[in-house]
Amino acid sequence: MSKDGERAALRRMLGGITALLGDRNTHKTLTGTFTVLSMPPTDEGSKRERIEASFAQVPDSDFLQLAERFLQTQDVDAATRIQLQDALWAEASPPEIPMRTRREIARALDPMVLVQHPARFMKMLDRFWAINDDPFSELLSLGQGRSLRSRIERHFTCNPDWSTEELFEALGAFEASDRRFARLIETAVAGDVLLDEPAQRLLAEMINEHLRTTGGELSRDGHEERLPPSGPGPQPACPHAAPEERCLRLAQEAGHSFPLRCGQRHRGRRRRRPGLRPLGRR
């Protein structure tokens, strides 16, 4: 799709999402929501008319910032969150991770090492996937629901009889965008999900063994430069996480660059140690 086509698609998507602001606001609170989202204030007409008039004044160049602020400040459902994430991530040029490499990575990851803290692991999956896809069955099933969340808990985190490859298949990770897949694997070995540092290093190296064949690797260096601007936004799940771990989580939630590096190493430059940025410095 051309840049003009992508911009038009983003405008349509954001137009539909911002229209929902009328359902969750009164006229009074809508004014404050415009301020939080940095949308131009409007005072005349119905709530729908005010929202449409405000959105019409948002320049194309501000759409990505609006999408990011929506993610940071508004309570959105999983489908909307995924739409906004994909719109933000599409602006970057993530390294390509072929299907074969994705499956090799999945086969290399031991579920027993990957899921040492089930609650943290499920919270991580919830950030990137719509796993609560059948909420009504959960109310009637007495723990045997049909939602993706229930199936993952039954087959992967509680009494594992799924392999990591089967988990990725259920999530749709093999067909996901390169950036969503990259964020899945890097966050799975981050310090706020996997607390054991040797396990982090072990899994990161297992992943890198396959990523390096595509010119990429998980790396620790330089992530501090990618912090999002200060202001309202999601907080780290673990308040005691190291600064590098908080940098990673905040940058991911805000849609900034992720620490999967790609490209050839140039002759004469010092070779970087493979590893995962949030593990801290040596």
Short mmCIF file of C-alpha atoms in Angstrom, two decimals:
data_model
loop_
_atom_site.label_atom_id
_atom_site.label_comp_id
_atom_site.label_asym_id
_atom_site.label_seq_id
_atom_site.Cartn_x
_atom_site.Cartn_y
_atom_site.Cartn_z
CA MET A 1 0.00 0.00 0.00
CA SER A 2 1.27 3.50 -0.83
CA LYS A 3 1.94 6.09 1.85
CA ASP A 4 -1.19 7.99 0.80
CA GLY A 5 -3.19 4.78 1.06
CA GLU A 6 -1.74 4.00 4.51
CA ARG A 7 -2.53 7.53 5.68
CA ALA A 8 -6.12 7.25 4.46
CA ALA A 9 -6.52 3.86 6.14
CA LEU A 10 -5.12 5.27 9.39
CA ARG A 11 -7.54 8.22 9.20
CA ARG A 12 -10.51 5.86 8.75
CA MET A 13 -9.38 3.67 11.63
CA LEU A 14 -8.80 6.58 14.02
CA GLY A 15 -12.07 8.18 12.95
CA GLY A 16 -13.93 5.05 14.00
CA ILE A 17 -12.04 4.75 17.28
CA THR A 18 -12.43 8.38 18.32
CA ALA A 19 -16.18 8.20 17.55
CA LEU A 20 -16.46 5.83 20.53
CA LEU A 21 -15.43 8.66 22.85
CA GLY A 22 -19.03 9.84 22.83
CA ASP A 23 -20.19 6.61 24.50
CA ARG A 24 -17.87 6.97 27.48
CA ASN A 25 -17.99 10.74 28.07
CA THR A 26 -20.40 13.46 29.07
CA HIS A 27 -20.11 16.86 27.40
CA LYS A 28 -18.06 18.01 30.39
CA THR A 29 -15.61 15.10 30.48
CA LEU A 30 -15.29 15.14 26.68
CA THR A 31 -13.52 18.50 26.95
CA GLY A 32 -10.93 16.97 29.28
CA THR A 33 -10.51 13.96 26.99
CA PHE A 34 -9.76 16.27 24.05
CA THR A 35 -7.04 17.84 26.18
CA VAL A 36 -5.53 14.49 27.17
CA LEU A 37 -5.46 13.32 23.55
CA SER A 38 -4.22 16.73 22.29
CA MET A 39 -7.24 16.98 19.98
CA PRO A 40 -8.51 20.49 19.14
CA PRO A 41 -11.29 21.55 21.56
CA THR A 42 -14.81 22.06 20.21
CA ASP A 43 -17.85 23.25 22.16
CA GLU A 44 -20.81 23.36 19.81
CA GLY A 45 -23.21 20.62 18.80
CA SER A 46 -23.89 17.13 20.08
CA LYS A 47 -21.11 14.92 21.41
CA ARG A 48 -20.87 13.19 18.03
CA GLU A 49 -20.66 16.52 16.23
CA ARG A 50 -18.02 17.82 18.62
CA ILE A 51 -15.88 14.68 18.16
CA GLU A 52 -16.19 14.78 14.37
CA ALA A 53 -15.32 18.48 14.29
CA SER A 54 -12.31 17.97 16.54
CA PHE A 55 -11.02 14.96 14.61
CA ALA A 56 -11.41 16.82 11.30
CA GLN A 57 -8.90 19.39 12.59
CA VAL A 58 -6.21 16.80 13.41
CA PRO A 59 -3.53 17.03 10.69
CA ASP A 60 -2.34 13.85 8.99
CA SER A 61 1.09 14.37 10.50
CA ASP A 62 -0.37 13.97 14.02
CA PHE A 63 -2.22 10.68 13.47
CA LEU A 64 0.54 8.47 14.87
CA GLN A 65 0.86 10.65 17.97
CA LEU A 66 -2.92 10.47 18.41
CA ALA A 67 -2.82 6.67 18.15
CA GLU A 68 -0.02 6.54 20.72
CA ARG A 69 -1.83 8.86 23.15
CA PHE A 70 -4.98 6.78 22.76
CA LEU A 71 -3.04 3.65 23.76
CA GLN A 72 -1.43 5.41 26.71
CA THR A 73 -4.47 7.14 28.18
CA GLN A 74 -7.68 5.35 27.12
CA ASP A 75 -9.15 2.05 28.22
CA VAL A 76 -9.57 0.14 24.95
CA ASP A 77 -10.64 -3.39 24.12
CA ALA A 78 -8.15 -5.92 22.76
CA ALA A 79 -9.22 -5.54 19.12
CA THR A 80 -8.82 -1.74 19.25
CA ARG A 81 -5.48 -2.04 21.05
CA ILE A 82 -4.15 -4.39 18.38
CA GLN A 83 -5.34 -2.05 15.62
CA LEU A 84 -3.54 0.88 17.20
CA GLN A 85 -0.38 -1.11 17.87
CA ASP A 86 -0.23 -2.33 14.27
CA ALA A 87 -0.72 1.21 12.97
CA LEU A 88 2.15 2.49 15.11
CA TRP A 89 4.48 -0.41 14.41
CA ALA A 90 3.86 -0.30 10.65
CA GLU A 91 5.73 3.00 10.48
CA ALA A 92 9.01 1.32 11.38
CA SER A 93 10.95 -1.10 9.22
CA PRO A 94 11.21 -4.21 11.39
CA PRO A 95 13.63 -6.97 10.40
CA GLU A 96 11.93 -9.78 8.54
CA ILE A 97 11.48 -12.97 10.54
CA PRO A 98 10.53 -15.75 8.09
CA MET A 99 8.02 -18.45 8.95
CA ARG A 100 10.74 -21.09 9.09
CA THR A 101 12.75 -19.07 11.61
CA ARG A 102 9.66 -18.45 13.73
CA ARG A 103 8.96 -22.16 13.95
CA GLU A 104 12.60 -22.94 14.74
CA ILE A 105 12.50 -20.42 17.58
CA ALA A 106 9.26 -21.88 18.92
CA ARG A 107 10.66 -25.42 18.85
CA ALA A 108 13.76 -24.26 20.73
CA LEU A 109 11.86 -22.70 23.64
CA ASP A 110 11.17 -25.06 26.53
CA PRO A 111 7.74 -24.32 28.08
CA MET A 112 9.03 -25.26 31.54
CA VAL A 113 11.69 -22.55 31.33
CA LEU A 114 9.50 -20.05 29.50
CA VAL A 115 6.66 -20.13 32.05
CA GLN A 116 8.28 -19.86 35.46
CA HIS A 117 5.75 -17.23 36.56
CA PRO A 118 2.35 -18.06 34.97
CA ALA A 119 0.57 -14.83 36.01
CA ARG A 120 3.34 -12.67 34.55
CA PHE A 121 3.44 -14.80 31.41
CA MET A 122 -0.32 -14.50 30.84
CA LYS A 123 -0.20 -10.75 31.45
CA MET A 124 2.52 -10.52 28.81
CA LEU A 125 0.41 -12.43 26.27
CA ASP A 126 -2.53 -10.16 27.06
CA ARG A 127 -0.47 -7.13 25.96
CA PHE A 128 -0.04 -8.41 22.41
CA TRP A 129 -2.94 -10.80 21.68
CA ALA A 130 -6.71 -10.99 22.08
CA ILE A 131 -6.75 -14.00 24.38
CA ASN A 132 -10.08 -13.21 26.11
CA ASP A 133 -11.97 -14.06 22.93
CA ASP A 134 -14.93 -15.93 24.49
CA PRO A 135 -15.69 -14.24 27.83
CA PHE A 136 -19.24 -15.55 28.15
CA SER A 137 -18.11 -19.19 28.15
CA GLU A 138 -15.91 -18.42 31.16
CA LEU A 139 -18.96 -17.52 33.25
CA LEU A 140 -20.68 -20.85 32.57
CA SER A 141 -17.81 -23.30 32.31
CA LEU A 142 -16.50 -23.59 35.88
CA GLY A 143 -12.89 -23.26 34.77
CA GLN A 144 -13.24 -25.12 31.47
CA GLY A 145 -13.92 -22.15 29.20
CA ARG A 146 -13.39 -22.10 25.46
CA SER A 147 -11.51 -18.79 25.35
CA LEU A 148 -7.93 -18.76 24.17
CA ARG A 149 -6.90 -17.66 27.67
CA SER A 150 -8.50 -20.74 29.25
CA ARG A 151 -6.99 -23.08 26.70
CA ILE A 152 -3.52 -21.62 27.20
CA GLU A 153 -3.86 -21.92 30.97
CA ARG A 154 -5.04 -25.54 30.70
CA HIS A 155 -2.57 -26.72 28.08
CA PHE A 156 0.49 -24.54 28.55
CA THR A 157 0.84 -22.88 31.94
CA CYS A 158 -0.88 -25.28 34.37
CA ASN A 159 -0.59 -28.84 33.07
CA PRO A 160 1.48 -28.33 29.93
CA ASP A 161 0.73 -30.72 27.10
CA TRP A 162 1.24 -28.09 24.39
CA SER A 163 4.64 -27.35 22.97
CA THR A 164 5.69 -23.72 22.47
CA GLU A 165 5.07 -24.27 18.75
CA GLU A 166 1.47 -25.23 19.51
CA LEU A 167 1.10 -22.14 21.70
CA PHE A 168 2.40 -19.88 18.92
CA GLU A 169 0.03 -21.59 16.49
CA ALA A 170 -2.94 -20.89 18.77
CA LEU A 171 -1.89 -17.26 19.18
CA GLY A 172 -1.48 -16.74 15.44
CA ALA A 173 2.15 -15.77 16.01
CA PHE A 174 3.40 -17.42 12.85
CA GLU A 175 1.15 -15.24 10.69
CA ALA A 176 1.57 -12.05 12.76
CA SER A 177 3.55 -9.04 11.60
CA ASP A 178 7.32 -9.17 12.03
CA ARG A 179 7.15 -6.52 14.71
CA ARG A 180 4.44 -8.25 16.75
CA PHE A 181 6.36 -11.54 16.63
CA ALA A 182 9.58 -9.79 17.61
CA ARG A 183 7.91 -8.13 20.60
CA LEU A 184 6.47 -11.46 21.69
CA ILE A 185 9.83 -13.22 21.86
CA GLU A 186 11.77 -10.32 23.34
CA THR A 187 9.17 -9.63 26.04
CA ALA A 188 8.96 -13.33 26.92
CA VAL A 189 12.58 -13.21 28.09
CA ALA A 190 12.44 -9.73 29.67
CA GLY A 191 13.04 -9.21 33.37
CA ASP A 192 9.45 -8.35 34.32
CA VAL A 193 8.19 -11.66 32.89
CA LEU A 194 11.06 -14.07 33.53
CA LEU A 195 12.69 -13.15 36.83
CA ASP A 196 15.52 -15.69 36.76
CA GLU A 197 18.51 -14.06 35.05
CA PRO A 198 20.25 -17.30 33.96
CA ALA A 199 16.97 -18.41 32.36
CA GLN A 200 16.72 -15.07 30.57
CA ARG A 201 20.20 -15.48 29.15
CA LEU A 202 19.60 -19.10 28.19
CA LEU A 203 16.37 -18.36 26.29
CA ALA A 204 17.81 -15.22 24.68
CA GLU A 205 20.73 -17.22 23.33
CA MET A 206 18.40 -19.97 22.07
CA ILE A 207 16.41 -17.33 20.19
CA ASN A 208 19.53 -15.61 18.85
CA GLU A 209 20.87 -18.86 17.45
CA HIS A 210 18.03 -18.74 14.92
CA LEU A 211 17.64 -14.97 14.61
CA ARG A 212 21.24 -14.54 13.52
CA THR A 213 20.52 -16.51 10.36
CA THR A 214 18.20 -13.63 9.35
CA GLY A 215 20.62 -10.85 10.34
CA GLY A 216 18.96 -10.01 13.65
CA GLU A 217 19.58 -10.61 17.34
CA LEU A 218 18.26 -9.68 20.75
CA SER A 219 20.65 -7.12 22.19
CA ARG A 220 21.11 -5.19 25.44
CA ASP A 221 22.97 -2.07 24.34
CA GLY A 222 21.63 1.45 23.75
CA HIS A 223 18.02 0.95 24.78
CA GLU A 224 18.06 3.86 27.24
CA GLU A 225 17.94 6.24 24.27
CA ARG A 226 14.51 4.97 23.29
CA LEU A 227 12.47 6.07 26.29
CA PRO A 228 9.12 7.65 25.33
CA PRO A 229 8.38 11.26 26.29
CA SER A 230 7.43 11.88 29.90
CA GLY A 231 3.75 12.04 30.69
CA PRO A 232 0.86 9.71 31.41
CA GLY A 233 1.41 6.15 30.34
CA PRO A 234 1.39 2.53 31.49
CA GLN A 235 3.58 1.59 34.44
CA PRO A 236 5.85 -1.45 34.66
CA ALA A 237 4.24 -4.57 36.06
CA CYS A 238 7.08 -4.95 38.57
CA PRO A 239 7.93 -1.78 40.54
CA HIS A 240 11.26 -3.32 41.56
CA ALA A 241 12.41 -4.02 38.00
CA ALA A 242 15.82 -2.71 37.00
CA PRO A 243 15.87 0.61 35.06
CA GLU A 244 16.74 -1.22 31.83
CA GLU A 245 13.69 -3.45 32.26
CA ARG A 246 11.43 -0.44 32.78
CA CYS A 247 12.92 1.20 29.69
CA LEU A 248 12.07 -1.87 27.65
CA ARG A 249 8.50 -2.13 28.91
CA LEU A 250 7.72 1.56 28.55
CA ALA A 251 9.20 1.78 25.08
CA GLN A 252 7.25 -1.27 23.97
CA GLU A 253 3.93 0.00 25.32
CA ALA A 254 4.45 3.37 23.67
CA GLY A 255 5.19 1.78 20.34
CA HIS A 256 8.84 2.80 20.11
CA SER A 257 11.65 0.75 18.63
CA PHE A 258 12.18 -2.66 20.12
CA PRO A 259 15.61 -4.10 20.93
CA LEU A 260 15.72 -6.62 18.12
CA ARG A 261 18.66 -5.45 16.06
CA CYS A 262 19.15 -6.20 12.39
CA GLY A 263 21.65 -5.51 9.66
CA GLN A 264 25.20 -6.54 8.92
CA ARG A 265 28.09 -5.82 11.26
CA HIS A 266 30.55 -3.49 9.61
CA ARG A 267 34.23 -4.31 9.44
CA GLY A 268 36.26 -2.48 12.05
CA ARG A 269 33.40 -2.12 14.51
CA ARG A 270 33.45 -3.92 17.80
CA ARG A 271 31.29 -7.02 17.71
CA ARG A 272 28.33 -6.74 20.11
CA ARG A 273 27.73 -9.45 22.64
CA PRO A 274 24.46 -11.26 21.99
CA GLY A 275 21.93 -11.05 24.75
CA LEU A 276 18.88 -9.21 25.91
CA ARG A 277 19.10 -5.53 26.83
CA PRO A 278 17.05 -5.65 30.05
CA LEU A 279 19.47 -8.04 31.75
CA GLY A 280 21.64 -5.13 32.94
CA ARG A 281 25.25 -4.24 32.30
CA ARG A 282 28.28 -6.38 32.90
#
